[in-house]
CSV table of C-alpha atoms in Angstrom, one decimal:
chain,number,residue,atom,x,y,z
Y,1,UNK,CA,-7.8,-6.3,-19.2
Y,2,UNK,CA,-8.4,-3.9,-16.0
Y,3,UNK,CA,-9.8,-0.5,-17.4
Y,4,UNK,CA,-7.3,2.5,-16.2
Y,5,UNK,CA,-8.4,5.2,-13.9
Y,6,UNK,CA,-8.9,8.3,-15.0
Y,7,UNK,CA,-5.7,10.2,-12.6
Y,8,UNK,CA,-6.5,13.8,-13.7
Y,9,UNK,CA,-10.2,13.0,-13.2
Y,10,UNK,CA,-9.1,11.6,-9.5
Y,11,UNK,CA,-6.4,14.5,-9.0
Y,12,UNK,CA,-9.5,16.8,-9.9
Y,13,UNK,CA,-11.3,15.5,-7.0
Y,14,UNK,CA,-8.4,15.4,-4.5
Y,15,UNK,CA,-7.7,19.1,-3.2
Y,16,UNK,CA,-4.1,18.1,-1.8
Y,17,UNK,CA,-2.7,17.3,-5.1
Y,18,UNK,CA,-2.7,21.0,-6.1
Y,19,UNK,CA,-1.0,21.7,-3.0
Y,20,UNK,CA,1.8,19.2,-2.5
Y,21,UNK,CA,3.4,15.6,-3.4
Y,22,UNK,CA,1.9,13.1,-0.8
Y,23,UNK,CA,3.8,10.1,-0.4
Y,24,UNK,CA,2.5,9.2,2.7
Y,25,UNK,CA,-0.5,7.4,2.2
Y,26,UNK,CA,0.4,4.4,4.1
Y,27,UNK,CA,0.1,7.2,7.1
Y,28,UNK,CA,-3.1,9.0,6.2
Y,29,UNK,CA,-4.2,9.4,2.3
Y,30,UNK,CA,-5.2,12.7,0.8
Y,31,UNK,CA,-9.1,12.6,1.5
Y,32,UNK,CA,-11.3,13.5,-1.9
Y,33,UNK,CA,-13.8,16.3,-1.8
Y,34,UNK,CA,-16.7,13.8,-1.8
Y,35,UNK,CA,-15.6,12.8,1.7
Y,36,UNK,CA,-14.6,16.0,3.1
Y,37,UNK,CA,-18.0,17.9,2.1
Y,38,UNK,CA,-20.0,14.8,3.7
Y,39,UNK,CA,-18.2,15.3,7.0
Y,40,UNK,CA,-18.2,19.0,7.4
Y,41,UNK,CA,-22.0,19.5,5.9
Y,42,UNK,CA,-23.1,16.6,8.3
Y,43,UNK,CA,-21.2,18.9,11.5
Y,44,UNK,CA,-23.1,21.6,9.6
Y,45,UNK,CA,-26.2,20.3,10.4
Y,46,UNK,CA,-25.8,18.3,13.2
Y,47,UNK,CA,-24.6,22.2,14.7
Y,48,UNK,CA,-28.5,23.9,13.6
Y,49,UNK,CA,-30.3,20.7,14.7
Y,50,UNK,CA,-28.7,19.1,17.9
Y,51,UNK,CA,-26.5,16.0,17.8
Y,52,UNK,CA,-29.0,13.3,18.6
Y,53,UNK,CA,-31.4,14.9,16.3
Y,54,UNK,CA,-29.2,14.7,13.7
Y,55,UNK,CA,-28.3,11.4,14.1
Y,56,UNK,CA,-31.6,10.3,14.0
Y,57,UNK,CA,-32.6,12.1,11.0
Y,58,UNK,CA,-29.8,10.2,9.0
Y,59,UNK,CA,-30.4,6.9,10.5
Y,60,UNK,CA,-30.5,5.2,7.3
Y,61,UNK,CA,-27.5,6.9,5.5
Y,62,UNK,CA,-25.4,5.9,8.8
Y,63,UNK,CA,-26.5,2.1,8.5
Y,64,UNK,CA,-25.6,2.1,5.1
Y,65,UNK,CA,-21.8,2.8,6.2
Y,66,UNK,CA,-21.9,-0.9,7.6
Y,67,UNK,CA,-23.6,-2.3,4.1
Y,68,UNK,CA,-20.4,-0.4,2.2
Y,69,UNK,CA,-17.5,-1.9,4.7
Y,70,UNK,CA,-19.1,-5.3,4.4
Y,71,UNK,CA,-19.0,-5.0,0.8
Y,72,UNK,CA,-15.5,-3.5,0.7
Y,73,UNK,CA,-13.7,-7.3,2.3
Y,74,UNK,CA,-17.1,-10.0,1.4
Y,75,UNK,CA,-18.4,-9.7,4.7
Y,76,UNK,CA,-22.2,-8.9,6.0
Y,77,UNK,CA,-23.3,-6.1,7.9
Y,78,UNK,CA,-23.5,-7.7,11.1
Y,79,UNK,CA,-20.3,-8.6,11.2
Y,80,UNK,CA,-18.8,-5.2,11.2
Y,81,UNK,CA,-18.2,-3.3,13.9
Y,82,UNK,CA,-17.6,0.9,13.3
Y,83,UNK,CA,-14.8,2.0,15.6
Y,84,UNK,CA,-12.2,4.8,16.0
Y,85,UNK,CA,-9.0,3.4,14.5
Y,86,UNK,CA,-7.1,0.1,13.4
Y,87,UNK,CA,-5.6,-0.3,16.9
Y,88,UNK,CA,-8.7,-0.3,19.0
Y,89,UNK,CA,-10.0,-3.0,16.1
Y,90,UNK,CA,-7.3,-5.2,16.6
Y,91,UNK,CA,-7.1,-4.2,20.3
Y,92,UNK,CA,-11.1,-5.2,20.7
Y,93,UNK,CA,-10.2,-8.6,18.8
Y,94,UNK,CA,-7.3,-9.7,20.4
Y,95,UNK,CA,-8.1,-8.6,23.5
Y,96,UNK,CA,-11.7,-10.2,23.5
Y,97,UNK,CA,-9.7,-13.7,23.9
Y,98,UNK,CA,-9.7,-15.5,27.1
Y,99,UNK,CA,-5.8,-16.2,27.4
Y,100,UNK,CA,-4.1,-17.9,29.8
Y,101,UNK,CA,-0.6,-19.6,31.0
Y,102,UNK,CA,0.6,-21.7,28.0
Y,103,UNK,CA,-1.3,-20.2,25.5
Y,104,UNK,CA,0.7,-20.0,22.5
Y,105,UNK,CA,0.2,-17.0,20.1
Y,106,UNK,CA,1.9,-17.0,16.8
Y,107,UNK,CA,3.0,-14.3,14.9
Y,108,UNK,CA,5.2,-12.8,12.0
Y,109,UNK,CA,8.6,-11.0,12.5
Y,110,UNK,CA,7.0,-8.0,10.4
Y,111,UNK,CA,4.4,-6.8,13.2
Y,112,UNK,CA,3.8,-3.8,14.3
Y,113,UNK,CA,4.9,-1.9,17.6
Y,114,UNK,CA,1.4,-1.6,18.4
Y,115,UNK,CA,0.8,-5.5,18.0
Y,116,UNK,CA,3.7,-6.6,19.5
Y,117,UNK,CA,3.0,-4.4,22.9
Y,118,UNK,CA,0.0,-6.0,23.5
Y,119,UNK,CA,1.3,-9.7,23.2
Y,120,UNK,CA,4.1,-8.8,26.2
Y,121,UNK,CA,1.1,-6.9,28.2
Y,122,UNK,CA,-0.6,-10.3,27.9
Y,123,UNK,CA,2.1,-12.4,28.5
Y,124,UNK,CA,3.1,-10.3,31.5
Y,125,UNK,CA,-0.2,-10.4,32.6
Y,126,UNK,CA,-1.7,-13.8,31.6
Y,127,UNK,CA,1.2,-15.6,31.3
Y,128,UNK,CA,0.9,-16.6,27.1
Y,129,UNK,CA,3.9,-17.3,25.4
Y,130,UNK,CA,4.7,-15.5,21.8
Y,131,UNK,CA,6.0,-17.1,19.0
Y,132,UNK,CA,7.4,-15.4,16.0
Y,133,UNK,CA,7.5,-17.5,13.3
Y,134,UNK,CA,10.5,-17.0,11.0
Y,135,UNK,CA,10.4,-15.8,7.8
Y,136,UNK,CA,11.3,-17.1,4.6
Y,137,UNK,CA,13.9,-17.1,1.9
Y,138,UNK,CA,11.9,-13.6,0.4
Y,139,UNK,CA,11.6,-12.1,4.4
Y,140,UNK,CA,7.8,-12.9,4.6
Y,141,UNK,CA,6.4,-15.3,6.8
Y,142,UNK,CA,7.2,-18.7,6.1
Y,143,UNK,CA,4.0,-20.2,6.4
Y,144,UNK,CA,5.7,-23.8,6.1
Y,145,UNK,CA,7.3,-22.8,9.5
Y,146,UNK,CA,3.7,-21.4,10.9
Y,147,UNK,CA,1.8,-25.1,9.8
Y,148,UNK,CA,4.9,-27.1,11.9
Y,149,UNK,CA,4.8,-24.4,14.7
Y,150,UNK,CA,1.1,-25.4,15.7
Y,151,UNK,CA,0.5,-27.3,18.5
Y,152,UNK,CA,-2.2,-28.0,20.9
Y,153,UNK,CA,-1.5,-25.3,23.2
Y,154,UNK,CA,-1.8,-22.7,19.4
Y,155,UNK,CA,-4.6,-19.9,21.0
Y,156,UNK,CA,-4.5,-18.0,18.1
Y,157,UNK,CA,-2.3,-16.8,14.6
Y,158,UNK,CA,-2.2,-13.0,14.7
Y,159,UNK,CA,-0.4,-11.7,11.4
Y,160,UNK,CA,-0.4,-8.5,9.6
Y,161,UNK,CA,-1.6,-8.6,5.8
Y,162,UNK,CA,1.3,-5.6,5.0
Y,163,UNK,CA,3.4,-4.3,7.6
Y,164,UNK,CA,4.4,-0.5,8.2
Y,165,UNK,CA,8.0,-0.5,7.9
Y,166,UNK,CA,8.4,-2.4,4.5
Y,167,UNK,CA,6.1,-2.8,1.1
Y,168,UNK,CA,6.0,-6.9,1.4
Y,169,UNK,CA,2.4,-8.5,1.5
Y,170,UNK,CA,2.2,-11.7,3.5
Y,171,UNK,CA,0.6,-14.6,1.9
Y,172,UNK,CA,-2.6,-14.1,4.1
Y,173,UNK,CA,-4.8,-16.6,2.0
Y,174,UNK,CA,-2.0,-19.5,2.3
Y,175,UNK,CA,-2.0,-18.3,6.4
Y,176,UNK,CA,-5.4,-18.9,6.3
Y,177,UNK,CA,-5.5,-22.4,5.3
Y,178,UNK,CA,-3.1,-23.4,7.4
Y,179,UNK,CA,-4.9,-21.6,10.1
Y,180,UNK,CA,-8.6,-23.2,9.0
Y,181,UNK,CA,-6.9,-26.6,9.0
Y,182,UNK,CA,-5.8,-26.5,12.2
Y,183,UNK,CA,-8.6,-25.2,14.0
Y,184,UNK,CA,-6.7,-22.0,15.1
Y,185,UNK,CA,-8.5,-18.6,15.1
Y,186,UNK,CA,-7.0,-16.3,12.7
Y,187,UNK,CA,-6.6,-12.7,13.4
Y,188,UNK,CA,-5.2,-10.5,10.3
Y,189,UNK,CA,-4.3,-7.0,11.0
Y,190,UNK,CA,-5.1,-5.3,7.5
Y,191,UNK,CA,-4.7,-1.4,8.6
Y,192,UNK,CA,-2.2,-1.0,5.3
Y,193,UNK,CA,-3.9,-3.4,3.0
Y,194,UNK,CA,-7.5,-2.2,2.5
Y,195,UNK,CA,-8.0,0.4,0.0
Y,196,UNK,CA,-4.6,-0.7,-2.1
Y,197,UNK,CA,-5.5,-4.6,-2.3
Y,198,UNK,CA,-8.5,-6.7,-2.8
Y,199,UNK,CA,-9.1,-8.0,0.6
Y,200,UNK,CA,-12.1,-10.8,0.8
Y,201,UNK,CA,-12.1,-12.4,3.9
Y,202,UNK,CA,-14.1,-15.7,2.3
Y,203,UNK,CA,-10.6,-16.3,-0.1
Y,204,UNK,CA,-7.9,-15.0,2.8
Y,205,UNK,CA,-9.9,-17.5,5.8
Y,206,UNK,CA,-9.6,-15.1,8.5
Y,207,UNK,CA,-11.8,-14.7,11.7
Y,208,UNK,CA,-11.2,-11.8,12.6
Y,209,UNK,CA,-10.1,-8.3,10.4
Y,210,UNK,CA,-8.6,-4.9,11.4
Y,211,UNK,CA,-8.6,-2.0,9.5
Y,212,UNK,CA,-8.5,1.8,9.8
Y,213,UNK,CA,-9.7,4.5,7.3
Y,214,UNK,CA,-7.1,7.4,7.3
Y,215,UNK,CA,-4.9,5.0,5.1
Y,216,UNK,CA,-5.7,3.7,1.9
Y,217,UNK,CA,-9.2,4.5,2.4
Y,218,UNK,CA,-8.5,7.7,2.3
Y,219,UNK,CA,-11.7,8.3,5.1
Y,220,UNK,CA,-11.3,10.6,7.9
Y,221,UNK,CA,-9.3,9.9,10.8
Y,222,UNK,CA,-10.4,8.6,14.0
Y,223,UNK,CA,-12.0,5.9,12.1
Y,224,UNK,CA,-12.4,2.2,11.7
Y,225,UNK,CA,-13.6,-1.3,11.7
Y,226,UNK,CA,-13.1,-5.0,13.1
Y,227,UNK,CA,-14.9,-7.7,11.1
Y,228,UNK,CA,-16.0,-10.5,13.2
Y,229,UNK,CA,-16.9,-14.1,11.1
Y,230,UNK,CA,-20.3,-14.9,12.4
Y,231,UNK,CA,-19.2,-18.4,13.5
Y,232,UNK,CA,-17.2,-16.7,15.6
Y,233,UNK,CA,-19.0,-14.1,17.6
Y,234,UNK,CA,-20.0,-16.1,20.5
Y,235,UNK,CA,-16.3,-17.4,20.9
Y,236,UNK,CA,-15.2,-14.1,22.1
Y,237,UNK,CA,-16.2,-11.4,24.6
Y,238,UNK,CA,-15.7,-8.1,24.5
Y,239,UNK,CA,-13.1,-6.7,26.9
Y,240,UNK,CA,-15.4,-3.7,27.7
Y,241,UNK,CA,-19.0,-3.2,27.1
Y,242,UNK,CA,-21.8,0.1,27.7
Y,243,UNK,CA,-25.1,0.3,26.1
Y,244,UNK,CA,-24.4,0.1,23.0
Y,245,UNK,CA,-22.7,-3.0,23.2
Y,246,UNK,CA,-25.0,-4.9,25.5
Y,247,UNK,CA,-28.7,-4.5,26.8
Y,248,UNK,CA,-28.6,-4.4,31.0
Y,249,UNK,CA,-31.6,-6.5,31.0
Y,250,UNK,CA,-32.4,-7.0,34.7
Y,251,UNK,CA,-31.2,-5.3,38.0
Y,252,UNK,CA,-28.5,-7.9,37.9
Y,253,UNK,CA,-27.8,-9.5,34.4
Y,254,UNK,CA,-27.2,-8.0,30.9
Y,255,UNK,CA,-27.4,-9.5,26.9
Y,256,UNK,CA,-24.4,-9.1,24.4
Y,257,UNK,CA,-25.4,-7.3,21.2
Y,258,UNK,CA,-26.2,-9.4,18.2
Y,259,UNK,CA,-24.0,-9.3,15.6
Y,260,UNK,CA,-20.4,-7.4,15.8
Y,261,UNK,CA,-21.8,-4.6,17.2
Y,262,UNK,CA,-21.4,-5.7,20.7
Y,263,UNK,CA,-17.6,-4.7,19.9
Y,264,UNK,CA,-18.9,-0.9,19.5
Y,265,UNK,CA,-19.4,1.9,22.1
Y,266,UNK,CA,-22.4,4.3,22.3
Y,267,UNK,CA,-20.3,7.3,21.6
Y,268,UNK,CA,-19.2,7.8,17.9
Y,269,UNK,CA,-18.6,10.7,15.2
Y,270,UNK,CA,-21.3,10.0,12.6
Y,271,UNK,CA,-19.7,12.5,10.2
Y,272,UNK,CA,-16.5,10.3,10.8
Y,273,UNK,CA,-18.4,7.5,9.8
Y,274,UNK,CA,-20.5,9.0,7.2
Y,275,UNK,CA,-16.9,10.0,5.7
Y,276,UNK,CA,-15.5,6.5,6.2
Y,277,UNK,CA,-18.8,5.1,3.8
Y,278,UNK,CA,-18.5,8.5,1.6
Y,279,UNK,CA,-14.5,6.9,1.0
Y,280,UNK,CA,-15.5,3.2,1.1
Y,281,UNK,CA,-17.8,3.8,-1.4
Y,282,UNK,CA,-15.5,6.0,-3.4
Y,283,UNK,CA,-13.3,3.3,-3.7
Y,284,UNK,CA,-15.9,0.7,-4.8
Y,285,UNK,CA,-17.1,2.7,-7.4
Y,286,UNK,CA,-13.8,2.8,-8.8
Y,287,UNK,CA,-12.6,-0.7,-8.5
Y,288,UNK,CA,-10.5,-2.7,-5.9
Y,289,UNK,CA,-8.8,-4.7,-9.1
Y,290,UNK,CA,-8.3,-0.7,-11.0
Y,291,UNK,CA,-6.5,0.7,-7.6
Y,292,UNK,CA,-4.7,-2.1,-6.5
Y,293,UNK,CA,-3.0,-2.2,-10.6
Y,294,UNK,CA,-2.1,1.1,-10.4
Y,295,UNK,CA,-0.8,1.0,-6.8
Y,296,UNK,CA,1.4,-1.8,-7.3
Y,297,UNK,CA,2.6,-0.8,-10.8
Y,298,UNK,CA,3.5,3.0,-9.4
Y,299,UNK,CA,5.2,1.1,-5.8
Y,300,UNK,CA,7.0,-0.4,-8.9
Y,301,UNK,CA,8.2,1.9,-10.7
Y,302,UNK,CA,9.7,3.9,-7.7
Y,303,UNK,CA,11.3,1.1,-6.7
Y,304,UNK,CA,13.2,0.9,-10.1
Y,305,UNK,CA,13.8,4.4,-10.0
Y,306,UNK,CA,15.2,4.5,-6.3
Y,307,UNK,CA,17.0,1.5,-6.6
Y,308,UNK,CA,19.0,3.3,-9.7
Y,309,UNK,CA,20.7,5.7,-8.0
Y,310,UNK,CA,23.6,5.4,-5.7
Y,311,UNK,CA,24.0,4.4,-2.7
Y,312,UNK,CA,20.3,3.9,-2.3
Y,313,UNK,CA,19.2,0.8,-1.4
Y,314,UNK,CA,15.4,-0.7,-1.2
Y,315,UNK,CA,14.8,-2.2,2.0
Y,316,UNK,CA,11.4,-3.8,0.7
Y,317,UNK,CA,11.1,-7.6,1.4
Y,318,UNK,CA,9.1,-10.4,0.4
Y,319,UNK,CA,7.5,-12.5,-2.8
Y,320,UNK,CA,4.4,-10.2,-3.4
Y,321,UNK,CA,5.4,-6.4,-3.2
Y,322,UNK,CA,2.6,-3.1,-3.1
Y,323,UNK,CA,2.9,0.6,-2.9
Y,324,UNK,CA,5.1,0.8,0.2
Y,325,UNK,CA,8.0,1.7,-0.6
Y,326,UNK,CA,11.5,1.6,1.8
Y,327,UNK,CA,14.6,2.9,1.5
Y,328,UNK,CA,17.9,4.1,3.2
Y,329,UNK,CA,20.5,6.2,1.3
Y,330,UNK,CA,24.5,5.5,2.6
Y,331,UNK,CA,25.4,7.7,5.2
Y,332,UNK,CA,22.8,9.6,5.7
Y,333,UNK,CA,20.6,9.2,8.6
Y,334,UNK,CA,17.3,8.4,7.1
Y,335,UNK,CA,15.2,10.9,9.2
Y,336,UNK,CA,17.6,14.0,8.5
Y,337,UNK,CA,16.6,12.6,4.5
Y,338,UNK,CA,12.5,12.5,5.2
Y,339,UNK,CA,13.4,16.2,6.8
Y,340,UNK,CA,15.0,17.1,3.5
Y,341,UNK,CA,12.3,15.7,1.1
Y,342,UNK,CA,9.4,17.5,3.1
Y,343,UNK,CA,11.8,20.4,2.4
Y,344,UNK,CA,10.9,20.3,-1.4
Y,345,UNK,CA,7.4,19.8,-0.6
Y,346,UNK,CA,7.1,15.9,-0.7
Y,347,UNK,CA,5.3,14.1,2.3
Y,348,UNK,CA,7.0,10.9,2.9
Y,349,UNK,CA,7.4,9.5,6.6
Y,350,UNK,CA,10.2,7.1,8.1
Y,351,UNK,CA,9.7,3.9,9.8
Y,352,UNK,CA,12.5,3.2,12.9
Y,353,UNK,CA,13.6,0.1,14.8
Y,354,UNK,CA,11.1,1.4,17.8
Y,355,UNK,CA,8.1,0.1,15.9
Y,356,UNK,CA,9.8,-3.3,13.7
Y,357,UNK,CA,12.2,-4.7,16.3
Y,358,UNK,CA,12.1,-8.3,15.2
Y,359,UNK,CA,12.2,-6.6,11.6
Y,360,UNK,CA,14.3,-3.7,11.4
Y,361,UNK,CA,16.3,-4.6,14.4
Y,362,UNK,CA,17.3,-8.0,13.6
Y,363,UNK,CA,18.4,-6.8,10.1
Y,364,UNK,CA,20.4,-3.7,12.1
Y,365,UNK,CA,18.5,-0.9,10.4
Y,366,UNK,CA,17.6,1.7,12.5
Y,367,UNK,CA,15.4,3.6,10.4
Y,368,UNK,CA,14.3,3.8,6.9
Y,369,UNK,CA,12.3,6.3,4.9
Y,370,UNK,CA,8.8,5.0,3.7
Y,371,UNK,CA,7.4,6.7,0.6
Y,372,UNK,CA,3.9,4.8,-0.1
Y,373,UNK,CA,1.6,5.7,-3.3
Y,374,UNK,CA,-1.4,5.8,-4.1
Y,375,UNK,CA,-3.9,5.9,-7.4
Y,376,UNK,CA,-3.7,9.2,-7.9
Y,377,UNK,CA,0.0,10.0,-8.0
Y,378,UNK,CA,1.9,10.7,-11.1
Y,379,UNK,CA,5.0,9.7,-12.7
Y,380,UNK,CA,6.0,13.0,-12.4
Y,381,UNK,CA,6.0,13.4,-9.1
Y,382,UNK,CA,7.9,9.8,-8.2
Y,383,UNK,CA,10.6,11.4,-11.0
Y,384,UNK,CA,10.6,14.4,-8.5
Y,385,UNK,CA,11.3,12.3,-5.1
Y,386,UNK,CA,13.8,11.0,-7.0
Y,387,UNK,CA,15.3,13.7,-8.2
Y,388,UNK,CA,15.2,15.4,-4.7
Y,389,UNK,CA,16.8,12.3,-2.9
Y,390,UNK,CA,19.8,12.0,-5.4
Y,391,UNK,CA,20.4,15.4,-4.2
Y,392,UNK,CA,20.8,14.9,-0.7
């Protein structure tokens, strides 16, 4: 049996709980105190000593932020790359592909505005063609469609782990074997899953890994990583590079970095990062299997309590569900509802058709309000959003 967490230990510890509800981790957690005093004392110092200084003098603690991602998905450290956010990740991945005309990419209806742009920039520019593969009877990926969809022109399966606009987590392990079976690269964009879910990137079969830290992490933003199989590495080029990222080895010829690194740039915030392994190690203290129970069970239990009142209904989709939570309310516009709960002093956020249109739009939702938990929420304050929405 999974020991519980300690939530008034972890409420303690987390500032923001003593001064509002956040429901809106699946936008940017509530950071702990652990991460914020590593950030602000490392500015502290780097301010009395000079940037590079300071960045030399912790050398070793910034290293060890690679050592604590790799061990956060079942990776190793040189096949992390530290960067500023999900999107540039998954950019720097996808991106890093040589694609041409014919090239098919294949990809959920669930993905994300950010996701989706970037296919129709490439197949506006390169010519690729884009293939959403329908879902199935639950609305996640049907990975039976995915395995017939492959064909010898298949460049690459791009699929997110959990999208934004609905609590549903895709079957990434069974996308994975279909994807290892076939030969085709596999790119999972896990911006919402790491930090709520066990994510090991051995059992899921992925090449390639996105994630931020503002989310579940609950690390600063302006942070992230892209993990990069080793097997891998030399079967894509980086899209950009500088110095950190290559060595200009002669007047007229340069060497990639070893390692994922050569995804990186010179420039970074090391207190960002320092507070993105202060968080990632914060986590693993406390126990991917622990947070993910009490993530799912508390996405749970406000579904239950949502789906109880009238003229509410859940908009969440899929087999396996987590602590995203969706929702519309009849005849009211769900944006004017987000307004009203942040009246009360609950953070929640909404999701529209802009950013799901083979989702949201195909089902003719234009928007739906997205309350996501996390570990150290309460009962008490889902029983409040509740309250507050059945007074709308």
């Amino acid at each position: 049996m999974t020991e519980p967490l300690d939530v008034d230990a972890l409420r303690a510890d987390t500032p923001g709980c003593r001064v509002v509800v956040h429901l809106n981790n699946a936008g940017s957690s509530l950071p702990t105190l652990r991460t914020v005093d590593t950030v602000v004392d490392y500015l502290r110092d780097e301010a009395v000593r000079g940037g590079y200084e300071q960045a030399e003098l912790d050398h070793d603690r910034i290293e060890a932020v690679y050592d604590s991602v790799a061990r956060l998905i079942g990776a190793r450290r040189h096949e992390i790359a530290l960067v500023e956010s999900a999107t540039r990740a998954w950019d720097l991945a996808f991106y890093g592909f040589e694609l041409g005309p014919g090239d098919r990419v294949l990809t959920s209806r669930s993905e994300y505005a950010s996701n989706m742009l970037a296919f129709l920039h490439a197949r506006d520019r390169h010519g690729i063609e884009i293939v959403a593969v329908d879902d199935d009877e639950h609305g996640q990926l049907d990975v039976d469609a995915l395995a017939a969809a492959i064909d010898e022109r298949t460049a690459l399966i791009a699929v997110n782990h959990v999208p934004t606009q609905s609590g549903l987590v895709n079957a990434a392990e069974a996308i994975g074997a279909v994807a290892n079976d076939a030969g085709v690269p596999f790119l999972l964009d896990a911006c919402q899953s790491v930090g709520q879910l066990r994510v090991d990137v051995d059992a899921i079969g992925c090449d390639l890994l996105s994630a931020t830290g503002r989310k579940y992490l609950r690390g600063p933003r302006g942070t992230g990583f892209l993990y990069v199989r080793e097997a891998f590495l030399d079967r894509l080029h980086p899209p950009m590079i500088d110095l950190e990222s290559a060595t200009w080895t002669s007047p007229t010829t340069y060497e990639l970095a070893p390692g994922a690194r050569r995804f990186e740039d010179w420039e970074a915030s090391y207190a960002c990062r320092l507070g993105l392994g202060a968080a990632v190690d914060y986590a693993l203290d406390l126990g991917l299997a622990r947070i993910e129970a009490r993530v799912v069970a508390l996405g749970a239990a406000l579904r239950e309590r949502l789906g109880s009142l009238d003229g509410v209904r859940i908009r969440d989709r899929g087999e396996r569900l987590c602590g995203i939570v969706t929702f519309t309310a009849d005849g009211v516009d769900s944006r004017a509802l987000a307004e009203h709960i942040g009246r009360a002093g609950i953070n929640v956020s909404t999701s529209t058709r802009q950013s799901a249109q083979l989702d949201l739009g195909a089902r003719d939702i234009d928007s739906v309000v997205r309350a996501s938990v996390h570990y150290y929420n309460t009962v008490e304050e889902l029983d409040r959003l509740v309250e507050v929405v059945a007074e709308r």
